[in-house]
Amino acid sequence: MSNCLKLMIILGLLLRVALLGTISKDGFVMAYDFLETVRKQNSSKQIYIKDTVRIRGYFSFMDSLVATYDDLTEYPISEHLLVRANPWIIDTLANTDYYRMSARDSFVYDQKQLIVLPKGNVLKVPDSLMACNLLQNFENTSIDVNIPEFKLRIYQDSELLYTFPIRVGQNRKRYLVMGDRRTDLRTKRGKGVIIKHVRDPDFYNPVDGKRFYLTKRDDEKTTLMPQIPWLETEINGNRNGQMIHPTTNPETLGKAYSNGCIGVKEADAWIIYYHAPIGTPITIRYDLKVKDENGNKKVLRDIYDYEQFR
């Protein structure tokens, strides 16, 4: 029996006591044993960072923590659980965004050299109750993309957690060497899941198939490509290479600009990644009639000309 299920049972027993003032002997023993287990499992566990961890070695370090602590916890620990239990890590990673750094008068040529976990910092290992809550949050999280609105939203149940600007695929067909065919570049609609994470992506131009390592930023400066996770989607049962990934040129957000992928800011990509473990549901829709932040109805531009073919 999982601790989450035990917790629900014990809460039910305690509720019975509160309402009826009665509890069976077996129920009392179960409640006592469970509370003792929770007390022991919820004793504080901390990880001390002995050496500075930079982005280049960040994922390897997190993998080593998962391997070490997996046998020491009562739940299946994961990178996502560890980071969500220490949300300052997400803030630190988001602040490595080239344009955030630039706004602080800091030019970053190689993002992989930036420090994520300074020596001496402490990470909290989530106890069983926190892990139970986080796992439930993951299960109740979904991603919603509205193509003509250029928005990606993250929901937990019906609560809106985040809204991010995006770019989407162009409204045309083009021959792509990587697919060796003439490809419809429009972002695909439908329902599906996050099927894969690519934590250290290689970069290829899909048009000519050539690998690249550098990028020209919106300020005309050149940097190495950053290491930020990409999320692969499976839509309507098909894996067509449609990714959610950061763009190094946020001037293209709010436009039909890509070769089909959904582009986001570098900072936003980290937040999306840590809210979307494998299996997270995603809906990609094309709704022209929406409401603005004030609740007023508006009709969006039909960027893919779908309406004229109805």
PDB file of N, CA and C in Angstrom, residues 245-285:
ATOM      1  N   HIS A 245      10.648  23.777 -27.416  1.00  0.00           N
ATOM      2  CA  HIS A 245      12.050  24.072 -27.122  1.00  0.00           C
ATOM      3  C   HIS A 245      12.299  25.576 -27.073  1.00  0.00           C
ATOM      4  N   PRO A 246      13.398  25.973 -26.436  1.00  0.00           N
ATOM      5  CA  PRO A 246      13.703  27.400 -26.352  1.00  0.00           C
ATOM      6  C   PRO A 246      14.171  27.945 -27.690  1.00  0.00           C
ATOM      7  N   THR A 247      13.894  29.214 -27.909  1.00  0.00           N
ATOM      8  CA  THR A 247      14.469  29.913 -29.047  1.00  0.00           C
ATOM      9  C   THR A 247      15.502  30.901 -28.532  1.00  0.00           C
ATOM     10  N   THR A 248      16.578  31.052 -29.261  1.00  0.00           N
ATOM     11  CA  THR A 248      17.593  32.042 -28.892  1.00  0.00           C
ATOM     12  C   THR A 248      17.248  33.420 -29.453  1.00  0.00           C
ATOM     13  N   ASN A 249      16.113  33.507 -30.124  1.00  0.00           N
ATOM     14  CA  ASN A 249      15.666  34.777 -30.722  1.00  0.00           C
ATOM     15  C   ASN A 249      14.227  35.075 -30.315  1.00  0.00           C
ATOM     16  N   PRO A 250      14.010  35.583 -29.108  1.00  0.00           N
ATOM     17  CA  PRO A 250      12.647  35.832 -28.635  1.00  0.00           C
ATOM     18  C   PRO A 250      11.883  36.880 -29.430  1.00  0.00           C
ATOM     19  N   GLU A 251      12.572  37.615 -30.318  1.00  0.00           N
ATOM     20  CA  GLU A 251      11.847  38.532 -31.201  1.00  0.00           C
ATOM     21  C   GLU A 251      10.869  37.780 -32.108  1.00  0.00           C
ATOM     22  N   THR A 252      11.088  36.475 -32.274  1.00  0.00           N
ATOM     23  CA  THR A 252      10.215  35.677 -33.146  1.00  0.00           C
ATOM     24  C   THR A 252       8.982  35.152 -32.413  1.00  0.00           C
ATOM     25  N   LEU A 253       8.904  35.352 -31.106  1.00  0.00           N
ATOM     26  CA  LEU A 253       7.723  34.916 -30.362  1.00  0.00           C
ATOM     27  C   LEU A 253       6.516  35.734 -30.801  1.00  0.00           C
ATOM     28  N   GLY A 254       5.356  35.089 -30.805  1.00  0.00           N
ATOM     29  CA  GLY A 254       4.155  35.761 -31.279  1.00  0.00           C
ATOM     30  C   GLY A 254       4.040  35.753 -32.789  1.00  0.00           C
ATOM     31  N   LYS A 255       4.816  34.846 -33.431  1.00  0.00           N
ATOM     32  CA  LYS A 255       4.815  34.781 -34.890  1.00  0.00           C
ATOM     33  C   LYS A 255       4.744  33.325 -35.359  1.00  0.00           C
ATOM     34  N   ALA A 256       4.260  33.133 -36.582  1.00  0.00           N
ATOM     35  CA  ALA A 256       4.325  31.826 -37.242  1.00  0.00           C
ATOM     36  C   ALA A 256       5.667  31.777 -37.956  1.00  0.00           C
ATOM     37  N   TYR A 257       6.676  31.266 -37.276  1.00  0.00           N
ATOM     38  CA  TYR A 257       8.058  31.467 -37.711  1.00  0.00           C
ATOM     39  C   TYR A 257       8.858  30.175 -37.840  1.00  0.00           C
ATOM     40  N   SER A 258       8.476  29.138 -37.094  1.00  0.00           N
ATOM     41  CA  SER A 258       9.315  27.947 -36.997  1.00  0.00           C
ATOM     42  C   SER A 258       9.026  26.942 -38.105  1.00  0.00           C
ATOM     43  N   ASN A 259       9.728  25.809 -38.034  1.00  0.00           N
ATOM     44  CA  ASN A 259       9.496  24.706 -38.965  1.00  0.00           C
ATOM     45  C   ASN A 259       8.490  23.702 -38.408  1.00  0.00           C
ATOM     46  N   GLY A 260       7.690  24.138 -37.457  1.00  0.00           N
ATOM     47  CA  GLY A 260       6.646  23.292 -36.890  1.00  0.00           C
ATOM     48  C   GLY A 260       6.696  23.169 -35.385  1.00  0.00           C
ATOM     49  N   CYS A 261       7.880  23.389 -34.809  1.00  0.00           N
ATOM     50  CA  CYS A 261       8.021  23.267 -33.362  1.00  0.00           C
ATOM     51  C   CYS A 261       7.414  24.470 -32.641  1.00  0.00           C
ATOM     52  N   ILE A 262       7.241  24.302 -31.345  1.00  0.00           N
ATOM     53  CA  ILE A 262       6.727  25.365 -30.486  1.00  0.00           C
ATOM     54  C   ILE A 262       7.912  25.972 -29.748  1.00  0.00           C
ATOM     55  N   GLY A 263       8.211  27.220 -30.048  1.00  0.00           N
ATOM     56  CA  GLY A 263       9.355  27.891 -29.449  1.00  0.00           C
ATOM     57  C   GLY A 263       8.952  28.749 -28.266  1.00  0.00           C
ATOM     58  N   VAL A 264       9.808  28.773 -27.230  1.00  0.00           N
ATOM     59  CA  VAL A 264       9.547  29.560 -26.023  1.00  0.00           C
ATOM     60  C   VAL A 264      10.829  30.272 -25.597  1.00  0.00           C
ATOM     61  N   LYS A 265      10.709  31.187 -24.646  1.00  0.00           N
ATOM     62  CA  LYS A 265      11.888  31.835 -24.086  1.00  0.00           C
ATOM     63  C   LYS A 265      12.748  30.806 -23.353  1.00  0.00           C
ATOM     64  N   GLU A 266      14.047  31.104 -23.247  1.00  0.00           N
ATOM     65  CA  GLU A 266      14.953  30.200 -22.542  1.00  0.00           C
ATOM     66  C   GLU A 266      14.504  29.999 -21.096  1.00  0.00           C
ATOM     67  N   ALA A 267      14.180  31.087 -20.411  1.00  0.00           N
ATOM     68  CA  ALA A 267      13.752  30.985 -19.011  1.00  0.00           C
ATOM     69  C   ALA A 267      12.487  30.149 -18.889  1.00  0.00           C
ATOM     70  N   ASP A 268      11.548  30.381 -19.797  1.00  0.00           N
ATOM     71  CA  ASP A 268      10.272  29.659 -19.744  1.00  0.00           C
ATOM     72  C   ASP A 268      10.461  28.170 -20.005  1.00  0.00           C
ATOM     73  N   ALA A 269      11.445  27.830 -20.836  1.00  0.00           N
ATOM     74  CA  ALA A 269      11.681  26.417 -21.164  1.00  0.00           C
ATOM     75  C   ALA A 269      12.030  25.606 -19.916  1.00  0.00           C
ATOM     76  N   TRP A 270      12.798  26.199 -19.008  1.00  0.00           N
ATOM     77  CA  TRP A 270      13.138  25.499 -17.765  1.00  0.00           C
ATOM     78  C   TRP A 270      11.895  25.257 -16.912  1.00  0.00           C
ATOM     79  N   ILE A 271      11.036  26.258 -16.825  1.00  0.00           N
ATOM     80  CA  ILE A 271       9.816  26.123 -16.021  1.00  0.00           C
ATOM     81  C   ILE A 271       8.901  25.052 -16.610  1.00  0.00           C
ATOM     82  N   ILE A 272       8.746  25.087 -17.927  1.00  0.00           N
ATOM     83  CA  ILE A 272       7.899  24.089 -18.591  1.00  0.00           C
ATOM     84  C   ILE A 272       8.454  22.683 -18.356  1.00  0.00           C
ATOM     85  N   TYR A 273       9.764  22.531 -18.519  1.00  0.00           N
ATOM     86  CA  TYR A 273      10.401  21.221 -18.348  1.00  0.00           C
ATOM     87  C   TYR A 273      10.117  20.636 -16.965  1.00  0.00           C
ATOM     88  N   TYR A 274      10.265  21.439 -15.941  1.00  0.00           N
ATOM     89  CA  TYR A 274      10.090  20.910 -14.587  1.00  0.00           C
ATOM     90  C   TYR A 274       8.629  20.814 -14.152  1.00  0.00           C
ATOM     91  N   HIS A 275       7.721  21.233 -15.015  1.00  0.00           N
ATOM     92  CA  HIS A 275       6.297  21.007 -14.759  1.00  0.00           C
ATOM     93  C   HIS A 275       5.723  19.939 -15.695  1.00  0.00           C
ATOM     94  N   ALA A 276       6.590  19.327 -16.494  1.00  0.00           N
ATOM     95  CA  ALA A 276       6.095  18.382 -17.500  1.00  0.00           C
ATOM     96  C   ALA A 276       6.935  17.114 -17.551  1.00  0.00           C
ATOM     97  N   PRO A 277       6.833  16.257 -16.530  1.00  0.00           N
ATOM     98  CA  PRO A 277       7.502  14.955 -16.623  1.00  0.00           C
ATOM     99  C   PRO A 277       6.905  14.131 -17.761  1.00  0.00           C
ATOM    100  N   ILE A 278       7.588  13.057 -18.109  1.00  0.00           N
ATOM    101  CA  ILE A 278       7.105  12.180 -19.175  1.00  0.00           C
ATOM    102  C   ILE A 278       5.672  11.736 -18.864  1.00  0.00           C
ATOM    103  N   GLY A 279       4.816  11.822 -19.879  1.00  0.00           N
ATOM    104  CA  GLY A 279       3.425  11.426 -19.709  1.00  0.00           C
ATOM    105  C   GLY A 279       2.479  12.578 -19.450  1.00  0.00           C
ATOM    106  N   THR A 280       3.008  13.791 -19.294  1.00  0.00           N
ATOM    107  CA  THR A 280       2.142  14.949 -19.056  1.00  0.00           C
ATOM    108  C   THR A 280       1.227  15.175 -20.256  1.00  0.00           C
ATOM    109  N   PRO A 281      -0.081  15.289 -20.043  1.00  0.00           N
ATOM    110  CA  PRO A 281      -1.009  15.520 -21.164  1.00  0.00           C
ATOM    111  C   PRO A 281      -0.799  16.897 -21.791  1.00  0.00           C
ATOM    112  N   ILE A 282      -0.980  16.958 -23.102  1.00  0.00           N
ATOM    113  CA  ILE A 282      -0.877  18.225 -23.815  1.00  0.00           C
ATOM    114  C   ILE A 282      -1.990  18.310 -24.854  1.00  0.00           C
ATOM    115  N   THR A 283      -2.585  19.479 -24.945  1.00  0.00           N
ATOM    116  CA  THR A 283      -3.572  19.772 -25.975  1.00  0.00           C
ATOM    117  C   THR A 283      -3.047  20.917 -26.826  1.00  0.00           C
ATOM    118  N   ILE A 284      -3.015  20.707 -28.136  1.00  0.00           N
ATOM    119  CA  ILE A 284      -2.627  21.774 -29.064  1.00  0.00           C
ATOM    120  C   ILE A 284      -3.849  22.072 -29.918  1.00  0.00           C
ATOM    121  N   ARG A 285      -4.392  23.264 -29.771  1.00  0.00           N
ATOM    122  CA  ARG A 285      -5.665  23.599 -30.416  1.00  0.00           C
ATOM    123  C   ARG A 285      -5.520  24.828 -31.306  1.00  0.00           C
TER     124      ARG A 285
END
